[in-house]
PDB file of C-alpha atoms in Angstrom:
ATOM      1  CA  UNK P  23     -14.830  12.434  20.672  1.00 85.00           C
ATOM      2  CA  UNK P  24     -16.521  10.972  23.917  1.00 92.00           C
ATOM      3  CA  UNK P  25     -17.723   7.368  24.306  1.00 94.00           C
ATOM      4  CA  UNK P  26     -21.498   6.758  24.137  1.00 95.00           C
ATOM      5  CA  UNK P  27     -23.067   6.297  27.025  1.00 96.00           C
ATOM      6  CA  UNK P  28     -23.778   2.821  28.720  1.00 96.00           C
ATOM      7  CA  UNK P  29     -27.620   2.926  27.810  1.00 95.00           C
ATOM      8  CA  UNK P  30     -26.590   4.071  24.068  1.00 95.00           C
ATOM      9  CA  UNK P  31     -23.836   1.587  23.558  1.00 96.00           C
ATOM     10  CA  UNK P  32     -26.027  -1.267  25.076  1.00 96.00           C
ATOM     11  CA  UNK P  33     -29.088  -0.113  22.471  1.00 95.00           C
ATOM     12  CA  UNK P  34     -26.861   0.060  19.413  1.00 95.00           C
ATOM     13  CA  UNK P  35     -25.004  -3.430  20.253  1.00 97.00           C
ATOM     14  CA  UNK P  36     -28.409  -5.050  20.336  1.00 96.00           C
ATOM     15  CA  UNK P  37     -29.918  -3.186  17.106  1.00 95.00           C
ATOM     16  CA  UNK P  38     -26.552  -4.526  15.987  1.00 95.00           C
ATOM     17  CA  UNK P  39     -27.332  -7.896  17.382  1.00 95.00           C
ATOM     18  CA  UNK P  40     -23.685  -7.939  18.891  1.00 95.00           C
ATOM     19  CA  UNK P  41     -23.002  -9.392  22.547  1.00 93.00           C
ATOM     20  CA  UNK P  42     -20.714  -6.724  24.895  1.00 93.00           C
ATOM     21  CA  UNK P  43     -17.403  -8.103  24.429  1.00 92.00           C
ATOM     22  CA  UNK P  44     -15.220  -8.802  27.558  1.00 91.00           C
ATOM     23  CA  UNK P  45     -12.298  -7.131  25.827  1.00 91.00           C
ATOM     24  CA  UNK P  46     -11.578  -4.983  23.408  1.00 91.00           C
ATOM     25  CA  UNK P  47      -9.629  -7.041  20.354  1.00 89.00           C
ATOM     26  CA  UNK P  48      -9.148  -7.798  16.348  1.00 87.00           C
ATOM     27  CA  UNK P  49     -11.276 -11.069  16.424  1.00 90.00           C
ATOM     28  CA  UNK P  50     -14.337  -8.827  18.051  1.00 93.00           C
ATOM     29  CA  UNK P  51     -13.655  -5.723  15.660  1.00 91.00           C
ATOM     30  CA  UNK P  52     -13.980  -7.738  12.572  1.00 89.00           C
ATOM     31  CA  UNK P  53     -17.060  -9.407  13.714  1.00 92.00           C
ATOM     32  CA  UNK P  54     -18.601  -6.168  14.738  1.00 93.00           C
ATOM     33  CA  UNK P  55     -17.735  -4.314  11.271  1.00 90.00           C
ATOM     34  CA  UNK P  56     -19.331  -7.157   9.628  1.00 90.00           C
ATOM     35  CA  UNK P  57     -22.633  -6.662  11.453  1.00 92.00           C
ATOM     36  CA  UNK P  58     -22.395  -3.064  11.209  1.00 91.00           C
ATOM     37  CA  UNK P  59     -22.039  -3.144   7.601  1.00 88.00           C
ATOM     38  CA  UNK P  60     -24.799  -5.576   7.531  1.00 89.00           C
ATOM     39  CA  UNK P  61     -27.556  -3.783   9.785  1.00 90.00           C
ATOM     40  CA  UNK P  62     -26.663  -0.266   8.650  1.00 91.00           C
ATOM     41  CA  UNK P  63     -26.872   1.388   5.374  1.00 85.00           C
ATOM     42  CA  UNK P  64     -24.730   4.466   4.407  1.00 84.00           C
ATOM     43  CA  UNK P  65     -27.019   6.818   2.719  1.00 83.00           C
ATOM     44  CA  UNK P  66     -26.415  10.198   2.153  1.00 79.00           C
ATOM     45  CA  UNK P  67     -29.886  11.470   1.418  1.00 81.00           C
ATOM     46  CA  UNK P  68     -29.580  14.312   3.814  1.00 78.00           C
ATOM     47  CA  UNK P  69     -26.407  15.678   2.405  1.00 78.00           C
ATOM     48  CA  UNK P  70     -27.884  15.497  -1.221  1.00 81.00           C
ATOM     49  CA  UNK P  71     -31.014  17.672  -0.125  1.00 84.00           C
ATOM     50  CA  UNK P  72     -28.653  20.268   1.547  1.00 87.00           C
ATOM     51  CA  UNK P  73     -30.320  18.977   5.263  1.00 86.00           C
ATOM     52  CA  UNK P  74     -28.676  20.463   8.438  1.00 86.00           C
ATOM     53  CA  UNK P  75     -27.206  17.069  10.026  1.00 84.00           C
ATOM     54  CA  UNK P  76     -26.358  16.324  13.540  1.00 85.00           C
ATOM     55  CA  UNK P  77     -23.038  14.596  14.520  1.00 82.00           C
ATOM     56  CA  UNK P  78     -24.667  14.349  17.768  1.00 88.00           C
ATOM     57  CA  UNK P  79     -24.496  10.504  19.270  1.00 89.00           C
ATOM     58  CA  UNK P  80     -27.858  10.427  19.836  1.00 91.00           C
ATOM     59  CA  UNK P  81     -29.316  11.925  17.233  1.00 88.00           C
ATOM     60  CA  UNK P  82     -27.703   9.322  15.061  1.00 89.00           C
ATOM     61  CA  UNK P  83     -28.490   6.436  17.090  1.00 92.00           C
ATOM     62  CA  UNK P  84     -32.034   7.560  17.124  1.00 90.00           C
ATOM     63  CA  UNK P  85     -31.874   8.283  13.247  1.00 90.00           C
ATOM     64  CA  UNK P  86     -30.232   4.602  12.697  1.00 89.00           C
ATOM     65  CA  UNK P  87     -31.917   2.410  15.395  1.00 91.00           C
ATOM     66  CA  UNK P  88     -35.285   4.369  15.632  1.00 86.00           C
ATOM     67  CA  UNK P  89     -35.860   5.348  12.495  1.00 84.00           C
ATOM     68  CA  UNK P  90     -34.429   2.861  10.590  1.00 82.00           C
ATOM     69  CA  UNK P  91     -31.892   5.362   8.341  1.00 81.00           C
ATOM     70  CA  UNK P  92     -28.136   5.077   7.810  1.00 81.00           C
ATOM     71  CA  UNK P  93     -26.335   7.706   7.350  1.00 83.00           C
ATOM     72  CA  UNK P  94     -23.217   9.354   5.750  1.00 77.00           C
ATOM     73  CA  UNK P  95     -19.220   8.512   6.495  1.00 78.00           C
ATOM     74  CA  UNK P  96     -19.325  11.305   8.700  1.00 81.00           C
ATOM     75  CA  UNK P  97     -22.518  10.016  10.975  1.00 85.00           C
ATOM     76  CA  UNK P  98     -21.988   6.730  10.681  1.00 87.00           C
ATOM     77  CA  UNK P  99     -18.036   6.884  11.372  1.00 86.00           C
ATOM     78  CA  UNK P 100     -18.535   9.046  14.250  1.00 88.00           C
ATOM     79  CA  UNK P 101     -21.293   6.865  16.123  1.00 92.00           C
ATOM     80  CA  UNK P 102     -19.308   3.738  15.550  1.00 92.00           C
ATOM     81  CA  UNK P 103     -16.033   5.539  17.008  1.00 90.00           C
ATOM     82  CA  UNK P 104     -17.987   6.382  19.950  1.00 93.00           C
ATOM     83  CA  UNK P 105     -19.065   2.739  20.523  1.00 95.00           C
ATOM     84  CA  UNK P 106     -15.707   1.653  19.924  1.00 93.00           C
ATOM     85  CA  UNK P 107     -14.419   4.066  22.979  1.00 93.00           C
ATOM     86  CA  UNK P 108     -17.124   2.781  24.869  1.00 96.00           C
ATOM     87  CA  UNK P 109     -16.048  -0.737  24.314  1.00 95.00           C
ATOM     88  CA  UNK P 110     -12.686  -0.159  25.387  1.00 92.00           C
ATOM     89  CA  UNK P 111     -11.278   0.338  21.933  1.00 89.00           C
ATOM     90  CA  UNK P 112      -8.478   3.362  21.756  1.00 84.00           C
ATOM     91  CA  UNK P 113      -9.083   5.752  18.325  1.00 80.00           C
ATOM     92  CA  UNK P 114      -8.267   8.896  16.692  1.00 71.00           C
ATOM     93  CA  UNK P 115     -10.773  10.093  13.806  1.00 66.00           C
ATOM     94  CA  UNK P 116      -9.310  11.000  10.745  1.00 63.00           C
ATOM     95  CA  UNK P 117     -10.719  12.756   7.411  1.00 59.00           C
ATOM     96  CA  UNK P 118      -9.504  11.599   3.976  1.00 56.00           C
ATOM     97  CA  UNK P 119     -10.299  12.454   0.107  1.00 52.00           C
ATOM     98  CA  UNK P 120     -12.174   9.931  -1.794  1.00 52.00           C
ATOM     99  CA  UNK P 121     -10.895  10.086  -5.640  1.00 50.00           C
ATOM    100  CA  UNK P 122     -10.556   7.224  -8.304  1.00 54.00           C
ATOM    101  CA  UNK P 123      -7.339   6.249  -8.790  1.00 54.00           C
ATOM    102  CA  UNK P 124      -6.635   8.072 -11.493  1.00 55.00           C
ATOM    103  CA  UNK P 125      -7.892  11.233 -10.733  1.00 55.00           C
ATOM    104  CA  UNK P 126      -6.643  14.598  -8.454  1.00 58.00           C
ATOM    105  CA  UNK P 127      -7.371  14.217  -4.945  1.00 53.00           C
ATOM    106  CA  UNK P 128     -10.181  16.077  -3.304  1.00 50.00           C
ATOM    107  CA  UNK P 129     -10.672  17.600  -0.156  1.00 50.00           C
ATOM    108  CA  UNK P 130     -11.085  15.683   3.675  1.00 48.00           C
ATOM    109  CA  UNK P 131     -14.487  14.720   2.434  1.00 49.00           C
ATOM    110  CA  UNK P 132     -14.384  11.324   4.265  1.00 46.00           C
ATOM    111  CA  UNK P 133     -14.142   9.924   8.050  1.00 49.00           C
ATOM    112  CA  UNK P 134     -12.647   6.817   8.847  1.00 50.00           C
ATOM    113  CA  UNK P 135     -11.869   5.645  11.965  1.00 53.00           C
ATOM    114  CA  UNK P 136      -8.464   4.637  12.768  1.00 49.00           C
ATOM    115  CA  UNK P 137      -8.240   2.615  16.099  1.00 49.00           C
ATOM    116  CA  UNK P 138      -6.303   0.513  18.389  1.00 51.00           C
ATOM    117  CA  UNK P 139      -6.758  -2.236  21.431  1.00 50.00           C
ATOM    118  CA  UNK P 140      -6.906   0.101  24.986  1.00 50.00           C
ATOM    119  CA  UNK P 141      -3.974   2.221  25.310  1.00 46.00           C
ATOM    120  CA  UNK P 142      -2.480   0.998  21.560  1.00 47.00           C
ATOM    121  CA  UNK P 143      -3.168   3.443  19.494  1.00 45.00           C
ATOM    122  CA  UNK P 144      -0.169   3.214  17.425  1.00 42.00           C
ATOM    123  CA  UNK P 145      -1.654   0.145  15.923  1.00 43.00           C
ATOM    124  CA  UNK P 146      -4.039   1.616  14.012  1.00 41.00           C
ATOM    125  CA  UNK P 147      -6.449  -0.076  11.884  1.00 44.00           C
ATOM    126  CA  UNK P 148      -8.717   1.849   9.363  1.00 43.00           C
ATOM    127  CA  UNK P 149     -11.718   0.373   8.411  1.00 42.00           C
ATOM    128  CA  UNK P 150     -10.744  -0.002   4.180  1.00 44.00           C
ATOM    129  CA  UNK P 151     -13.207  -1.347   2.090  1.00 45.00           C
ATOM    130  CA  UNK P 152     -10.201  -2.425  -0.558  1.00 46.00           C
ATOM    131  CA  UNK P 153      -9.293  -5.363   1.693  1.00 46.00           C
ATOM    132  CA  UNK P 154     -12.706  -6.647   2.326  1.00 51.00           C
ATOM    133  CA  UNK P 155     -14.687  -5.857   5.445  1.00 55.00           C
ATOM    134  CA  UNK P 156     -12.692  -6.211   8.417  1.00 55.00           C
ATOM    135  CA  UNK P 157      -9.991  -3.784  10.111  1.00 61.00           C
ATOM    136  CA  UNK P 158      -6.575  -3.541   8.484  1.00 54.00           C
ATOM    137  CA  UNK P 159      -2.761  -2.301   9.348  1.00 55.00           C
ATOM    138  CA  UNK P 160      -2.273   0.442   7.640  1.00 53.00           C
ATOM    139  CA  UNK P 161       0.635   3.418   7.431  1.00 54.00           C
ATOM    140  CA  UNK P 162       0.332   6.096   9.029  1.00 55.00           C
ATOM    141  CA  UNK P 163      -1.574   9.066   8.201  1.00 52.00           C
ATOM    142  CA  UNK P 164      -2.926   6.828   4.895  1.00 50.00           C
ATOM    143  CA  UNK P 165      -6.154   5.105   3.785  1.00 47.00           C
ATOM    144  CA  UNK P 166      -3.359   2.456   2.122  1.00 45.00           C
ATOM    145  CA  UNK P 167      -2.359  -0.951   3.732  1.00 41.00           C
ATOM    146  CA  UNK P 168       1.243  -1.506   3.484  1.00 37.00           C
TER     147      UNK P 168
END
């Protein structure tokens, strides 16, 4: 996964409405999930009519900011990871089933995007909408905080 580009990280952070931080850390993640989550709605419209979609950077940024769509774990997870890079944030992208808790687990039919302060990427922190909206520790290789 590649950074976006200055212009494309500068136009999402003000669609956003989210100042450039001066370095990448925990207090500016959290704030920035909670205006993502705020200014962009997951939707997966596209996926339910069987629509090609694009994991490309800009055609998401231009389907979110332009258009005024969200988009699908997938999209949404992958443009965000890119603005993280391009903030200075270290990641690796990660699939995972979603399942209720009492059922069998499905397939990787989920992105989340672990991450970590520049050059950290053993402290990972998947976004997990169990423990409200901010980044959380989690183990390894799980969706679960420890």
């Amino acid at each position: 996964m590649e950074p976006l580009s200055d212009s494309c990280a500068e136009s999402y952070l003000k669609f956003l409405k989210a100042d450039k931080p001066t370095e990448p850390t925990l207090d500016y993640l959290d704030r920035l999930i909670r205006v993502h989550l705020e200014r962009v709605t997951f939707e997966n419209v596209d996926v339910l009519l069987q629509r090609r979609v694009s994991l490309d950077a800009e055609t998401v940024l231009g389907k979110v900011t332009g258009r005024g769509r969200g988009g699908y774990c997938f999209e949404l997870n992958s443009l965000f990871g890119r603005l993280l890079l391009a903030l200075g944030y270290s990641l690796k992208p990660e699939g995972g089933p979603l399942a209720p808790h009492d059922s069998r687990r499905l397939g990787q039919t989920h992105a989340a995007v672990p991450h970590g302060p520049a050059g950290r990427a053993g402290r990972q922190r998947p976004l997990h909408r169990g423990r409200g909206h901010r980044a959380v520790r989690t183990a390894p290789g799980t969706a679960r905080g420890r």
